[in-house]
PDB file of C-alpha atoms and ligand atoms in Angstrom:
ATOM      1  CA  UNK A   8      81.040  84.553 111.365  1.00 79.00           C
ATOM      2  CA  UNK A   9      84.157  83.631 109.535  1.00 87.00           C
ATOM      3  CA  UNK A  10      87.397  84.564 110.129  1.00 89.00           C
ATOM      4  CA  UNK A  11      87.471  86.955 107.105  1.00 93.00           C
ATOM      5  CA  UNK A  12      83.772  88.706 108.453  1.00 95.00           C
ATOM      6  CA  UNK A  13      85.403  88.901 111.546  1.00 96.00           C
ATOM      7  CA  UNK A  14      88.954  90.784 110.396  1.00 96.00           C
ATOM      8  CA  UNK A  15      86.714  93.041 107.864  1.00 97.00           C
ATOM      9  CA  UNK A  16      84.188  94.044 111.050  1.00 96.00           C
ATOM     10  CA  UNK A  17      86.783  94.884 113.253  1.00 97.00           C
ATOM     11  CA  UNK A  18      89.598  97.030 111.042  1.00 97.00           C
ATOM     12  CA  UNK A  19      86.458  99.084 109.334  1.00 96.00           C
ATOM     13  CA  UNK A  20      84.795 100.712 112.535  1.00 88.00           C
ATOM     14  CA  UNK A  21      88.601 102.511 112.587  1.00 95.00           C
ATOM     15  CA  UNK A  22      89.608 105.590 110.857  1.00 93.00           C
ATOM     16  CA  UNK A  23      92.716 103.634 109.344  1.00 97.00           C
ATOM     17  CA  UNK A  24      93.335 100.227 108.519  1.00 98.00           C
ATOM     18  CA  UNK A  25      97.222 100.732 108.780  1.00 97.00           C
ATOM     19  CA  UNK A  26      99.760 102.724 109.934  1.00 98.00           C
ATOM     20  CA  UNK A  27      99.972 106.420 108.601  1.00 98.00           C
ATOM     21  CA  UNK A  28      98.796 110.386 109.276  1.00 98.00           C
ATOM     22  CA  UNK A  29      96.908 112.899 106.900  1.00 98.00           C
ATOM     23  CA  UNK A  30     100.304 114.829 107.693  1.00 98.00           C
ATOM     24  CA  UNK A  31     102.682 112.190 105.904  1.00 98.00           C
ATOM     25  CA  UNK A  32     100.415 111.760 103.326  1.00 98.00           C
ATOM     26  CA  UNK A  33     100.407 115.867 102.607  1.00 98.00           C
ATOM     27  CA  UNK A  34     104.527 115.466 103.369  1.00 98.00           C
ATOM     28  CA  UNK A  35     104.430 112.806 100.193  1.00 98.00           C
ATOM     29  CA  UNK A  36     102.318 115.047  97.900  1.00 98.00           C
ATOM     30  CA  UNK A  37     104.604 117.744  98.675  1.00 98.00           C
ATOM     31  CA  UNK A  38     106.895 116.134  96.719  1.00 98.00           C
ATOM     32  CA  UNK A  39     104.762 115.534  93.404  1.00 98.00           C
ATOM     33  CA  UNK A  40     104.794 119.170  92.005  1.00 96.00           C
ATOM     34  CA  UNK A  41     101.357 118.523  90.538  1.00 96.00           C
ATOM     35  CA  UNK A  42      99.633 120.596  88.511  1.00 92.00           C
ATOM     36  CA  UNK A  43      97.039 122.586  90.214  1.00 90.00           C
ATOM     37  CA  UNK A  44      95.644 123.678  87.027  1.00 93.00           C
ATOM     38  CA  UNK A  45      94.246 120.728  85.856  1.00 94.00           C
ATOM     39  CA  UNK A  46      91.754 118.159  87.038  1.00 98.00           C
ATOM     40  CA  UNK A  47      94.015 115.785  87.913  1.00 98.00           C
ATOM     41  CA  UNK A  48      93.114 111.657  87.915  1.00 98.00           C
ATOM     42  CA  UNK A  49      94.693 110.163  90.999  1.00 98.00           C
ATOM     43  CA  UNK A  50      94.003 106.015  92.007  1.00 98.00           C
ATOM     44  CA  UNK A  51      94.135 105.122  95.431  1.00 99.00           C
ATOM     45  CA  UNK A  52      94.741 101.894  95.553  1.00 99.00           C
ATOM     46  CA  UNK A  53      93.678  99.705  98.929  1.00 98.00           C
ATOM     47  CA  UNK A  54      91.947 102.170  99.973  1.00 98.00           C
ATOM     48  CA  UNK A  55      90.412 100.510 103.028  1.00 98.00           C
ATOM     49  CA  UNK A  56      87.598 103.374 104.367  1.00 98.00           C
ATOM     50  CA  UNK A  57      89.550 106.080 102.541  1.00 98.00           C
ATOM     51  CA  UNK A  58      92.104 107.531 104.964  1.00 98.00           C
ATOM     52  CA  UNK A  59      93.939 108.872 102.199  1.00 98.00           C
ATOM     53  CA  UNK A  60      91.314 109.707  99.804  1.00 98.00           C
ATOM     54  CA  UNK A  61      89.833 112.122 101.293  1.00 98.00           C
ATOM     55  CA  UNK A  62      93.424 114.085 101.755  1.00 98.00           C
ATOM     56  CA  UNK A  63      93.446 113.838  98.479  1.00 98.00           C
ATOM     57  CA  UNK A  64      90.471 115.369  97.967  1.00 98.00           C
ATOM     58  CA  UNK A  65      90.396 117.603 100.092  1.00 97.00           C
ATOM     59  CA  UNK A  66      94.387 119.056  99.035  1.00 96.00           C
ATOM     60  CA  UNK A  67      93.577 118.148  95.460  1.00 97.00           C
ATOM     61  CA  UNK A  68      91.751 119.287  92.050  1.00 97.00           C
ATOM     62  CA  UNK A  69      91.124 116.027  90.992  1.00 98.00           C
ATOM     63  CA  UNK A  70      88.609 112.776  90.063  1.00 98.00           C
ATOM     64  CA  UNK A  71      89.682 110.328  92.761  1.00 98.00           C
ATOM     65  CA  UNK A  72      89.608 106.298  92.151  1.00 98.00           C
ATOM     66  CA  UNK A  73      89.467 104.791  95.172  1.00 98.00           C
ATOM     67  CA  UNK A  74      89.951 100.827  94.623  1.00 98.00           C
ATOM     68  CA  UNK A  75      89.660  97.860  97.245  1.00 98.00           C
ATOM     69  CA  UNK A  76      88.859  94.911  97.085  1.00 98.00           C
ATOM     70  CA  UNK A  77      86.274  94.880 100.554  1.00 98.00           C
ATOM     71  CA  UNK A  78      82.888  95.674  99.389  1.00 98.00           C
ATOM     72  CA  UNK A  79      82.768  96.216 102.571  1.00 97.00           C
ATOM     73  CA  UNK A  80      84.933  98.984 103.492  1.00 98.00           C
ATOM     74  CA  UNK A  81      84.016 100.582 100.428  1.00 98.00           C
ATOM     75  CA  UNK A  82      80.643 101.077 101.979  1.00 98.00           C
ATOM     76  CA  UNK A  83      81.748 102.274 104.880  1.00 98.00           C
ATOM     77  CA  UNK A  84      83.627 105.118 103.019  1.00 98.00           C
ATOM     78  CA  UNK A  85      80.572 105.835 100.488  1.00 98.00           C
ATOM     79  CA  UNK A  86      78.722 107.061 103.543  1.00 97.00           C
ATOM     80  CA  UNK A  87      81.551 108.966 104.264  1.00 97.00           C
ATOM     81  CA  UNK A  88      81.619 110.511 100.874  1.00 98.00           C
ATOM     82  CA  UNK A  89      78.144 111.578 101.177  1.00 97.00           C
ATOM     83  CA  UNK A  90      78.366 112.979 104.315  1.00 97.00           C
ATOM     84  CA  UNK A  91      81.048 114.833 103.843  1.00 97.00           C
ATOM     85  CA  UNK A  92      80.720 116.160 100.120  1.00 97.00           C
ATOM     86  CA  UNK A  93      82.393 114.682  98.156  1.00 98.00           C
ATOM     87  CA  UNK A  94      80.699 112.654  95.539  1.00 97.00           C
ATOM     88  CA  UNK A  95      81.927 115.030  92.789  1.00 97.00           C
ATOM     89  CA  UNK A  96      85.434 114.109  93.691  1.00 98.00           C
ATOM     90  CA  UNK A  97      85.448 110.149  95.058  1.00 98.00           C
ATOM     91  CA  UNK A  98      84.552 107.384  93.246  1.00 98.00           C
ATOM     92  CA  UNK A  99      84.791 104.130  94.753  1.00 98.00           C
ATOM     93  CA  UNK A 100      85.734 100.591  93.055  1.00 98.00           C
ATOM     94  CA  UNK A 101      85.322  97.100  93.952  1.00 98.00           C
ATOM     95  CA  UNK A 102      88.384  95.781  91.812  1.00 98.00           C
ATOM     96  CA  UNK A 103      91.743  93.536  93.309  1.00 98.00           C
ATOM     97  CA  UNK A 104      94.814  95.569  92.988  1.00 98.00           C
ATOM     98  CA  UNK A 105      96.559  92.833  90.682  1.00 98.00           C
ATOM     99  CA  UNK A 106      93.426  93.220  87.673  1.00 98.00           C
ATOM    100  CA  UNK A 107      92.529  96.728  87.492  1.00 98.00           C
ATOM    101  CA  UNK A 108      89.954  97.347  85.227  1.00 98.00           C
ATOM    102  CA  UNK A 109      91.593 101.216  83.803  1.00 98.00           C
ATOM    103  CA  UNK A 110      93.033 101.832  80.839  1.00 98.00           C
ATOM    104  CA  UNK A 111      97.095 102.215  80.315  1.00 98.00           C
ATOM    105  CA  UNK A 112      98.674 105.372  80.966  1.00 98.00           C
ATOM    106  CA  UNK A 113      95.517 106.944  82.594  1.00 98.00           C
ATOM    107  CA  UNK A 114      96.340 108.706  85.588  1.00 98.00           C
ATOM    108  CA  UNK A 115      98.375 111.397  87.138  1.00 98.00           C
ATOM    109  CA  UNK A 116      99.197 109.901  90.817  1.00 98.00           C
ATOM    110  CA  UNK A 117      99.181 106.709  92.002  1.00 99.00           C
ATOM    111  CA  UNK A 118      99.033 106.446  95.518  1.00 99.00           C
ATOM    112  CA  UNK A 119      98.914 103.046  98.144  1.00 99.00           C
ATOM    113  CA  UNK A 120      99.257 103.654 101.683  1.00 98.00           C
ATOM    114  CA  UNK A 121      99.795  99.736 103.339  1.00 98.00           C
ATOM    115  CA  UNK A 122      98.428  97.707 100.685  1.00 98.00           C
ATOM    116  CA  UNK A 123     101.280  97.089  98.150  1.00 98.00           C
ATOM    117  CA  UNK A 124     102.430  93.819 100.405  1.00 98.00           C
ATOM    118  CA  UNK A 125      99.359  92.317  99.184  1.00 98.00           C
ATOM    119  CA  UNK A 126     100.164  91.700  96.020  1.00 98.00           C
ATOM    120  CA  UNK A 127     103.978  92.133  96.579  1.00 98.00           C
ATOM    121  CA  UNK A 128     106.193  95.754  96.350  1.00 98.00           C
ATOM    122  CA  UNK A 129     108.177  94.060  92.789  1.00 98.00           C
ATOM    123  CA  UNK A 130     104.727  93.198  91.377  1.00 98.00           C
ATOM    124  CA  UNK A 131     103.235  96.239  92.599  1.00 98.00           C
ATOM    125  CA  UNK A 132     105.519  98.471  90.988  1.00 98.00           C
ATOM    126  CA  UNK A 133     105.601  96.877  87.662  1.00 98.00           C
ATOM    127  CA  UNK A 134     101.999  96.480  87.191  1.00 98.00           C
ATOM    128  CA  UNK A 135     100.768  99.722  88.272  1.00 98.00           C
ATOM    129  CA  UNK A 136     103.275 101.742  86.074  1.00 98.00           C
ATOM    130  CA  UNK A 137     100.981 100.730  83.322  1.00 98.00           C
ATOM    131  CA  UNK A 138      98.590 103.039  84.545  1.00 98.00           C
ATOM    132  CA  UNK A 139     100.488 106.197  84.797  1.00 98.00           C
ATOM    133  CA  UNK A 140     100.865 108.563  82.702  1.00 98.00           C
ATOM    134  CA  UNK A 141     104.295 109.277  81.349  1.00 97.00           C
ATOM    135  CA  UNK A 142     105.792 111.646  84.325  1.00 97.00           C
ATOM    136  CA  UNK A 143     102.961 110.554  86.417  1.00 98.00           C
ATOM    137  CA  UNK A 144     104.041 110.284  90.108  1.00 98.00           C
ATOM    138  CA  UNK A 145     103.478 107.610  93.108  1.00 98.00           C
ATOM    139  CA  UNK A 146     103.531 107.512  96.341  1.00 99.00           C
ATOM    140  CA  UNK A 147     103.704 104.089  97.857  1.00 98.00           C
ATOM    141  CA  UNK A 148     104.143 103.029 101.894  1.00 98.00           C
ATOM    142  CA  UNK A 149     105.744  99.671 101.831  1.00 98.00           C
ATOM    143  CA  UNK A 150     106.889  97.716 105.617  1.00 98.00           C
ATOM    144  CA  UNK A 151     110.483  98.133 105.699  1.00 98.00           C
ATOM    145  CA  UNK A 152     113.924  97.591 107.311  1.00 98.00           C
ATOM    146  CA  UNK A 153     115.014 101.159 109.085  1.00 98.00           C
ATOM    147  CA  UNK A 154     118.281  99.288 109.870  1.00 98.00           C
ATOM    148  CA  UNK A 155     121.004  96.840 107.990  1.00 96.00           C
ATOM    149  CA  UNK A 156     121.032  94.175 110.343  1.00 96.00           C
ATOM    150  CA  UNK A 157     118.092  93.197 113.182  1.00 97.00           C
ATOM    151  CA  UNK A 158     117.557  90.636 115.607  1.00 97.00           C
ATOM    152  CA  UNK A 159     116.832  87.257 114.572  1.00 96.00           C
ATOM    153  CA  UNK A 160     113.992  86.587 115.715  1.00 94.00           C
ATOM    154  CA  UNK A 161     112.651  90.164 114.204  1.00 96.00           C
ATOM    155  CA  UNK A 162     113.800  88.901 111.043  1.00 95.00           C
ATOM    156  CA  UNK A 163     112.533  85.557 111.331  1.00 94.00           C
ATOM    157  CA  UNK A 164     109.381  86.716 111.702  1.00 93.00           C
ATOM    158  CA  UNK A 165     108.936  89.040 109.440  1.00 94.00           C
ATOM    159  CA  UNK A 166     110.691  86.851 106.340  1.00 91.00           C
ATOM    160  CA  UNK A 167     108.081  84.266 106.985  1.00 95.00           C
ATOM    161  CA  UNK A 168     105.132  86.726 107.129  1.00 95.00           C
ATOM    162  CA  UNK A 169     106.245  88.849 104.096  1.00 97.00           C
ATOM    163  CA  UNK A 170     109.589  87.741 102.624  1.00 97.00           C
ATOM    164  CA  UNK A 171     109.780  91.295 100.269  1.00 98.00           C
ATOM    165  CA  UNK A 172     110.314  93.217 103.457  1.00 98.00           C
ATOM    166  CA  UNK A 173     113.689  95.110 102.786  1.00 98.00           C
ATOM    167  CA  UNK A 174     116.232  98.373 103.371  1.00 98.00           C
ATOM    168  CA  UNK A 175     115.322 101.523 101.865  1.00 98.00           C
ATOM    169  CA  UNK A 176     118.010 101.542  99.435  1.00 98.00           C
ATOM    170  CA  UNK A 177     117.294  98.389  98.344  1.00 98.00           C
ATOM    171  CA  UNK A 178     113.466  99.326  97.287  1.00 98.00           C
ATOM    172  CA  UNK A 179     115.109 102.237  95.892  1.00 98.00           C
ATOM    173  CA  UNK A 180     116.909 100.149  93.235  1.00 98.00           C
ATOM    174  CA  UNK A 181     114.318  98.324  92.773  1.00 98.00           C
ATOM    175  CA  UNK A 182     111.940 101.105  91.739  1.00 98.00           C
ATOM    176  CA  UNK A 183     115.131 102.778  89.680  1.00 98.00           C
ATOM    177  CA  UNK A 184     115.256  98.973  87.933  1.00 98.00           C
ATOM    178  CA  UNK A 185     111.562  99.347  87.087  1.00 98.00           C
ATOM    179  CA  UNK A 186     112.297 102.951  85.457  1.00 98.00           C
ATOM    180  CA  UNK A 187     111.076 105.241  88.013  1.00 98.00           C
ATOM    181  CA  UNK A 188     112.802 108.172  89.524  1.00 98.00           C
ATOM    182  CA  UNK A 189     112.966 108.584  93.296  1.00 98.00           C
ATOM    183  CA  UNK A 190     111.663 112.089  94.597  1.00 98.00           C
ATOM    184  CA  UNK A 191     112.229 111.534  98.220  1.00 98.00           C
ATOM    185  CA  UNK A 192     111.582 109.198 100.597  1.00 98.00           C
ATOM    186  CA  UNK A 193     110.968 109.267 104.247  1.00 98.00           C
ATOM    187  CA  UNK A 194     110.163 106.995 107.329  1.00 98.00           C
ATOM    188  CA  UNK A 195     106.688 107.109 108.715  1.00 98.00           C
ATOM    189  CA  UNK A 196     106.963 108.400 112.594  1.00 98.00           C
ATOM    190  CA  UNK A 197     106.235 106.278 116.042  1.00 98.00           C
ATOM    191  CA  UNK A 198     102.917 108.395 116.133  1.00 98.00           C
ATOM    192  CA  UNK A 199     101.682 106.758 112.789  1.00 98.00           C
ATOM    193  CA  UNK A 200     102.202 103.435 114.134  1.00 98.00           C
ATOM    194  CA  UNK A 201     100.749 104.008 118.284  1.00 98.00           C
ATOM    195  CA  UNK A 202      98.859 107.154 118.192  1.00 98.00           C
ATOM    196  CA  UNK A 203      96.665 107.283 115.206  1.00 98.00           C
ATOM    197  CA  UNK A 204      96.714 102.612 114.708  1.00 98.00           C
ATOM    198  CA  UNK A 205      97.483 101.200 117.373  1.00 98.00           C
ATOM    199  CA  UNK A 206      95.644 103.003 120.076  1.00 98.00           C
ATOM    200  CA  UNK A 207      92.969 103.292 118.452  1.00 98.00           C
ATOM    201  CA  UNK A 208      93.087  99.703 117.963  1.00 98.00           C
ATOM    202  CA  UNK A 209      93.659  98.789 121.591  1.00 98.00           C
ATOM    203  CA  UNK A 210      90.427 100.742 122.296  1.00 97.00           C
ATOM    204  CA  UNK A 211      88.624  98.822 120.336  1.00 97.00           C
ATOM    205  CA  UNK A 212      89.036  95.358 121.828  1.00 98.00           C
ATOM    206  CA  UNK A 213      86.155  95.455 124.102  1.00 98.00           C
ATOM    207  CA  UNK A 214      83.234  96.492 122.556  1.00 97.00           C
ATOM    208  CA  UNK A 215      84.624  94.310 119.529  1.00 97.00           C
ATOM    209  CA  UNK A 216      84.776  90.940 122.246  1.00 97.00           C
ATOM    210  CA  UNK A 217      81.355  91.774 123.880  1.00 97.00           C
ATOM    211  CA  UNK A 218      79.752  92.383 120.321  1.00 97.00           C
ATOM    212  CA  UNK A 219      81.285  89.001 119.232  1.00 96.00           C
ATOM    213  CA  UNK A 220      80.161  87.210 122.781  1.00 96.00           C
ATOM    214  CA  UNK A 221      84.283  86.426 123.317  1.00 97.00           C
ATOM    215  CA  UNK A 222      84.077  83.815 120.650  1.00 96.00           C
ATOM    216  CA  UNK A 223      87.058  81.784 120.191  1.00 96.00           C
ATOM    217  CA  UNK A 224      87.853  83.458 116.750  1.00 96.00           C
ATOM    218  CA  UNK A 225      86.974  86.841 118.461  1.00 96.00           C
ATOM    219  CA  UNK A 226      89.533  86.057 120.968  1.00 97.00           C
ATOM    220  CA  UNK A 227      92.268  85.108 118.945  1.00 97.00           C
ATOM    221  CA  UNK A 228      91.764  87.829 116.488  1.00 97.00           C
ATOM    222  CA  UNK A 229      92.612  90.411 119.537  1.00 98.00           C
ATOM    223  CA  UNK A 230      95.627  88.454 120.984  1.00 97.00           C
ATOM    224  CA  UNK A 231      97.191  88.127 117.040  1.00 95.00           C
ATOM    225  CA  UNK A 232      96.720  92.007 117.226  1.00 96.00           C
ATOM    226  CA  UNK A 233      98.213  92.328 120.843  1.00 98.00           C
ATOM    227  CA  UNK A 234     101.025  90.266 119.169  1.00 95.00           C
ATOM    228  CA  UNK A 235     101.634  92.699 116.094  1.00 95.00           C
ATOM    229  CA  UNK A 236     101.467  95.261 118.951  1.00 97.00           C
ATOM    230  CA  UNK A 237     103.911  93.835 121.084  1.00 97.00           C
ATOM    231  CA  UNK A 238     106.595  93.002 118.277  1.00 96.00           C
ATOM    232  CA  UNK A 239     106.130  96.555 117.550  1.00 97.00           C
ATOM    233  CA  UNK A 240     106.462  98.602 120.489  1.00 97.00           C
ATOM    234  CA  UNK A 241     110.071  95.882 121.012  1.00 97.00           C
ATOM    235  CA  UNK A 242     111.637  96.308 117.755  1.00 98.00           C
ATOM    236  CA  UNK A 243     110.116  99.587 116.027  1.00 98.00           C
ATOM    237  CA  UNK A 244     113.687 100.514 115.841  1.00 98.00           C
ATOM    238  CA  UNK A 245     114.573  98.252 113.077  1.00 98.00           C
ATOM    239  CA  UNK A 246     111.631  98.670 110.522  1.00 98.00           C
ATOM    240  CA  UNK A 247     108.446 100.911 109.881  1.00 98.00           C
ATOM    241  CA  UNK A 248     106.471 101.887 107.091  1.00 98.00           C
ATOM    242  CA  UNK A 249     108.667 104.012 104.222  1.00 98.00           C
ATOM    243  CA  UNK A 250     107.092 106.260 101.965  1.00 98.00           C
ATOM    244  CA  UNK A 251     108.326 105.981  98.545  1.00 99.00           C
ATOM    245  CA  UNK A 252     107.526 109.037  96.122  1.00 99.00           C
ATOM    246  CA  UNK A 253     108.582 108.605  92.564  1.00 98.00           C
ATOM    247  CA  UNK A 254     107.851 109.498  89.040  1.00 98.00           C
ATOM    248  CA  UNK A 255     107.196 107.462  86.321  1.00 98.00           C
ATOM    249  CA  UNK A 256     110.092 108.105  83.617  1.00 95.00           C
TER     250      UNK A 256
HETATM  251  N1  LIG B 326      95.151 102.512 102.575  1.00 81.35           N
HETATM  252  C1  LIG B 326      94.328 102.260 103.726  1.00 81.35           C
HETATM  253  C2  LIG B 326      94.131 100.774 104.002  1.00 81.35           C
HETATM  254  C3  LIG B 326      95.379  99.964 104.255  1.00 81.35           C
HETATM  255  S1  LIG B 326      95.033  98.282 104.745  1.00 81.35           S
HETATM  256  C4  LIG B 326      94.917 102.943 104.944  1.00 81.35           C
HETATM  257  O1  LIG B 326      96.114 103.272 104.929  1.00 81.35           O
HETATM  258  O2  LIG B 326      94.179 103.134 105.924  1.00 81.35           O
HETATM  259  C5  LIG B 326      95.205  97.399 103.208  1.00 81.35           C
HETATM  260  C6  LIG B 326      93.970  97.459 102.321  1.00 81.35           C
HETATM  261  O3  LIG B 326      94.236  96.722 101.138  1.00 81.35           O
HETATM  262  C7  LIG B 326      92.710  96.857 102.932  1.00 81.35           C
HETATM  263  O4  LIG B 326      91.661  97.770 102.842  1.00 81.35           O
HETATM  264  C8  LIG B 326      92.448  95.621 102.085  1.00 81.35           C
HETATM  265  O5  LIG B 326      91.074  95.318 101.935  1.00 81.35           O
HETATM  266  C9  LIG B 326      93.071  96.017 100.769  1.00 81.35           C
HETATM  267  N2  LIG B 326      93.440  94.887  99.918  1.00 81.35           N
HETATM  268  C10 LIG B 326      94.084  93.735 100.276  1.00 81.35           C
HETATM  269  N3  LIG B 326      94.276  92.954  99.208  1.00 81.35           N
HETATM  270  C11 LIG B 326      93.740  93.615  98.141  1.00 81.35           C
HETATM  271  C12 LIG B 326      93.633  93.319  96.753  1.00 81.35           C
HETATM  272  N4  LIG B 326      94.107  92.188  96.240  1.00 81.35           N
HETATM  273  N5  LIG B 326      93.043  94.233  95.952  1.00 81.35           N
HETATM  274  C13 LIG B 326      92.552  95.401  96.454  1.00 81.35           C
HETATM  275  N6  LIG B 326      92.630  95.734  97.766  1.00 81.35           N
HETATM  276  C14 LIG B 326      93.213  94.846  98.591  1.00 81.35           C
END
């Protein structure tokens, strides 16, 4: 198995494939005043196995997109969209966030929980406005700095492994740059990070190294993870996931 088959097989046995809770999600659509009286069209974009879709659907009247670019994880949640009823709502979408195949100005929310980084927040921002509607909202988590300054060898890392990382209020300009307006923002909670990610992560190890025979790869997938989880359980002080809601002007 490659090292790609390897990464996809172990994030999609989880119920998340990044840090987040169906209760910051709801906290973020709080925020969106949408209308309740209309079949809304909401994108969910990097949808992994569709933690957030199916909030949406279930809190929502709405036509979900869910987009990603993992066949395979898209499978995963298709089962799940059978099983749990909701193939009137969901729609899933091979596509790669950066060519989506939609027309402009086609949907009422936006929403990318831990995916934007792929393609980069700036880039992100730009490009999906396209698809909104005018007033349509977004939510967007994005990896960012909770604190001005850090240690150095936090910020080392981090620069090298995704130089957009940045403060709040910096995002915040850039998304009032790119002609949104802000509606709030918050920082996602410790829990969203250990309890529902993490730990369920750690868990996972195991039966992940015996299925893989504790292949090399195996191996050092699991100890980059125990890495990630050890830079954040000594700096989660100085950066976490934000949640950026905002409205398309
Ligand atoms: N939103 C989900 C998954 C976050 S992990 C959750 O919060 O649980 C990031 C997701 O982005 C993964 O599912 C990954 O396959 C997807 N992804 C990465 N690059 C992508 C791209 N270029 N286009 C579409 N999806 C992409």
């Amino acid at each position: 198995m490659d090292d790609l088959s390897l990464i996809i097989d172990f994030h999609k046995e989880a119920g998340r494939q990044g840090p987040g809770s169906v209760q910051t999600t709801l906290k973020a659509l709080s925020f969106c005043d949408l209308d309740p009286n209309t079949t809304l069209k909401v994108l969910d974009i990097g949808s992994g196995t569709g933690s957030s879709s199916f909030v949406l659907a279930k809190m929502l009247n709405a036509e979900i997109i869910a987009v990603d670019f993992l066949q395979e994880f898209l499978d995963v949640m298709q089962k799940q969209i059978e099983e749990r009823g909701y193939s009137d709502k969901i729609m899933s979408l091979c596509a790669s966030m950066d060519d989506l195949p939609f027309k402009k100005e086609s949907f009422d929310l936006i929403l990318s929980e831990g995916a934007i980084y792929n393609m980069g927040f700036l880039e992100g921002i730009r490009y999906w406005k396209n698809f909104l509607k005018p007033h349509g909202k977004m939510i967007i988590s994005e990896i960012t700095w909770t604190t001005n300054n850090r240690p150095q060898e936090l910020q080392d890392f981090w620069v090298n492994v995704y130089p957009q990382i940045d403060t709040a209020s910096n995002k915040i300009k850039q998304l009032e740059e790119c002609e949104y307006r802000t509606l709030s923002y918050f920082t996602l909670p410790e829990d969203c990070w250990l309890k529902n990610y993490y730990i369920p992560m750690q868990n996972r190890f195991d039966a992940f190294l015996d299925k893989h025979n504790h292949s090399d790869e195996a191996k050092a997938l699991v100890e980059s993870e125990k890495q990630e989880i050890a830079l954040y359980e000594k700096f989660k002080n100085y950066y976490s996931y934000g949640m950026y809601i905002v409205e398309k002007i």
